[in-house]
PDB file of C-alpha atoms in Angstrom:
ATOM      1  CA  PHE A 104       0.000   0.000   0.000  1.00  0.00           C
ATOM      2  CA  LYS A 105       2.872   2.351   0.840  1.00  0.00           C
ATOM      3  CA  ARG A 106       4.407   1.796  -2.588  1.00  0.00           C
ATOM      4  CA  PHE A 107       1.115   2.710  -4.226  1.00  0.00           C
ATOM      5  CA  LEU A 108       0.911   5.945  -2.227  1.00  0.00           C
ATOM      6  CA  VAL A 109       4.452   6.934  -3.212  1.00  0.00           C
ATOM      7  CA  ARG A 110       3.787   6.251  -6.891  1.00  0.00           C
ATOM      8  CA  PHE A 111       0.487   8.128  -6.708  1.00  0.00           C
ATOM      9  CA  GLY A 112       2.204  11.095  -5.035  1.00  0.00           C
ATOM     10  CA  LEU A 113       4.901  11.185  -7.721  1.00  0.00           C
ATOM     11  CA  TRP A 114       2.244  11.013 -10.418  1.00  0.00           C
ATOM     12  CA  LEU A 115       0.403  13.967  -8.867  1.00  0.00           C
ATOM     13  CA  ALA A 116       3.636  15.932  -8.562  1.00  0.00           C
ATOM     14  CA  ARG A 117       4.434  15.355 -12.243  1.00  0.00           C
ATOM     15  CA  LEU A 118       0.963  16.557 -13.180  1.00  0.00           C
ATOM     16  CA  GLY A 119       1.782  19.753 -11.316  1.00  0.00           C
ATOM     17  CA  GLY A 120       5.019  20.266 -13.272  1.00  0.00           C
ATOM     18  CA  TRP A 121       7.549  18.725 -10.876  1.00  0.00           C
ATOM     19  CA  ARG A 122      10.585  17.090 -12.424  1.00  0.00           C
ATOM     20  CA  PRO A 123      13.324  15.098 -10.676  1.00  0.00           C
ATOM     21  CA  VAL A 124      16.389  17.134  -9.698  1.00  0.00           C
ATOM     22  CA  GLU A 125      19.397  16.719 -11.929  1.00  0.00           C
ATOM     23  CA  THR A 126      22.572  15.627 -10.203  1.00  0.00           C
ATOM     24  CA  MET A 127      26.040  17.104 -10.489  1.00  0.00           C
ATOM     25  CA  GLU A 128      28.820  15.273 -12.221  1.00  0.00           C
ATOM     26  CA  LYS A 129      31.410  13.854  -9.879  1.00  0.00           C
ATOM     27  CA  GLY A 130      34.048  16.445  -9.065  1.00  0.00           C
ATOM     28  CA  LEU A 131      32.106  19.472 -10.362  1.00  0.00           C
ATOM     29  CA  LEU A 132      31.599  21.127  -6.983  1.00  0.00           C
ATOM     30  CA  GLU A 133      35.183  20.505  -5.894  1.00  0.00           C
ATOM     31  CA  ARG A 134      36.538  21.912  -9.161  1.00  0.00           C
ATOM     32  CA  ALA A 135      34.249  24.933  -8.856  1.00  0.00           C
ATOM     33  CA  GLN A 136      35.642  25.612  -5.372  1.00  0.00           C
ATOM     34  CA  VAL A 137      39.210  25.471  -6.659  1.00  0.00           C
ATOM     35  CA  LEU A 138      38.476  27.793  -9.589  1.00  0.00           C
ATOM     36  CA  VAL A 139      36.511  30.275  -7.479  1.00  0.00           C
ATOM     37  CA  ARG A 140      39.352  30.447  -4.957  1.00  0.00           C
ATOM     38  CA  GLU A 141      41.905  30.927  -7.763  1.00  0.00           C
ATOM     39  CA  GLN A 142      39.884  33.733  -9.367  1.00  0.00           C
ATOM     40  CA  GLU A 143      39.387  35.449  -6.022  1.00  0.00           C
ATOM     41  CA  ASN A 144      43.132  35.419  -5.344  1.00  0.00           C
ATOM     42  CA  SER A 145      44.429  36.140  -8.851  1.00  0.00           C
ATOM     43  CA  ALA A 146      42.197  39.040  -9.897  1.00  0.00           C
ATOM     44  CA  PRO A 147      41.528  41.238  -6.846  1.00  0.00           C
ATOM     45  CA  GLY A 148      40.683  44.392  -8.803  1.00  0.00           C
ATOM     46  CA  THR A 149      38.120  42.893 -11.194  1.00  0.00           C
ATOM     47  CA  SER A 150      34.378  42.647 -10.733  1.00  0.00           C
ATOM     48  CA  GLY A 151      32.673  39.613  -9.270  1.00  0.00           C
ATOM     49  CA  GLU A 152      30.671  39.181 -12.452  1.00  0.00           C
ATOM     50  CA  TYR A 153      33.860  38.913 -14.509  1.00  0.00           C
ATOM     51  CA  LYS A 154      35.350  36.361 -12.106  1.00  0.00           C
ATOM     52  CA  ARG A 155      32.150  34.316 -12.112  1.00  0.00           C
ATOM     53  CA  HIS A 156      32.081  34.307 -15.903  1.00  0.00           C
ATOM     54  CA  GLN A 157      35.686  33.093 -16.060  1.00  0.00           C
ATOM     55  CA  VAL A 158      34.899  30.195 -13.710  1.00  0.00           C
ATOM     56  CA  TYR A 159      31.667  29.447 -15.620  1.00  0.00           C
ATOM     57  CA  ALA A 160      33.452  29.328 -18.999  1.00  0.00           C
ATOM     58  CA  HIS A 161      36.166  27.079 -17.593  1.00  0.00           C
ATOM     59  CA  LEU A 162      33.651  24.655 -16.053  1.00  0.00           C
ATOM     60  CA  ILE A 163      31.616  24.465 -19.265  1.00  0.00           C
ATOM     61  CA  LYS A 164      34.768  23.333 -21.077  1.00  0.00           C
ATOM     62  CA  GLU A 165      35.675  20.804 -18.376  1.00  0.00           C
ATOM     63  CA  PHE A 166      32.142  19.428 -17.877  1.00  0.00           C
ATOM     64  CA  PRO A 167      30.437  19.708 -21.286  1.00  0.00           C
ATOM     65  CA  LYS A 168      27.684  17.198 -20.445  1.00  0.00           C
ATOM     66  CA  SER A 169      26.518  19.074 -17.343  1.00  0.00           C
ATOM     67  CA  PRO A 170      23.525  21.379 -17.805  1.00  0.00           C
ATOM     68  CA  LYS A 171      24.470  25.040 -17.531  1.00  0.00           C
ATOM     69  CA  ARG A 172      22.128  25.636 -14.599  1.00  0.00           C
ATOM     70  CA  ILE A 173      23.865  22.864 -12.638  1.00  0.00           C
ATOM     71  CA  ILE A 174      27.225  24.519 -13.369  1.00  0.00           C
ATOM     72  CA  SER A 175      25.850  27.858 -12.165  1.00  0.00           C
ATOM     73  CA  PHE A 176      24.536  26.177  -9.045  1.00  0.00           C
ATOM     74  CA  ALA A 177      27.960  24.633  -8.378  1.00  0.00           C
ATOM     75  CA  ILE A 178      29.572  28.079  -8.608  1.00  0.00           C
ATOM     76  CA  GLU A 179      27.046  29.547  -6.167  1.00  0.00           C
ATOM     77  CA  ARG A 180      27.581  26.643  -3.762  1.00  0.00           C
ATOM     78  CA  ALA A 181      31.349  27.081  -4.007  1.00  0.00           C
ATOM     79  CA  MET A 182      30.990  30.763  -3.120  1.00  0.00           C
ATOM     80  CA  ILE A 183      28.863  29.878  -0.095  1.00  0.00           C
ATOM     81  CA  VAL A 184      31.310  27.212   1.092  1.00  0.00           C
ATOM     82  CA  LEU A 185      34.224  29.627   0.693  1.00  0.00           C
ATOM     83  CA  GLU A 186      32.169  32.400   2.385  1.00  0.00           C
ATOM     84  CA  LEU A 187      32.607  34.888  -0.447  1.00  0.00           C
ATOM     85  CA  PRO A 188      30.256  37.839  -0.949  1.00  0.00           C
TER      86      PRO A 188
END
């Protein structure tokens, strides 16, 4: 009975537009942290938007199969972990 309720709940959620969350490729978050830290240390006078774009472009080249929104999310998570503004 429990299995039926779970399947029914998932069916209802899909009717409402819910989709399963995509997962990050292995190593994406760790690599994002390294690149964010490098950009923060190497380009102190540049804007945050420029630094973010540099990390984003680098990650797109390294992880071409990852959706761009997942890459953006990894960058944001890296900034939170590193406690950057």
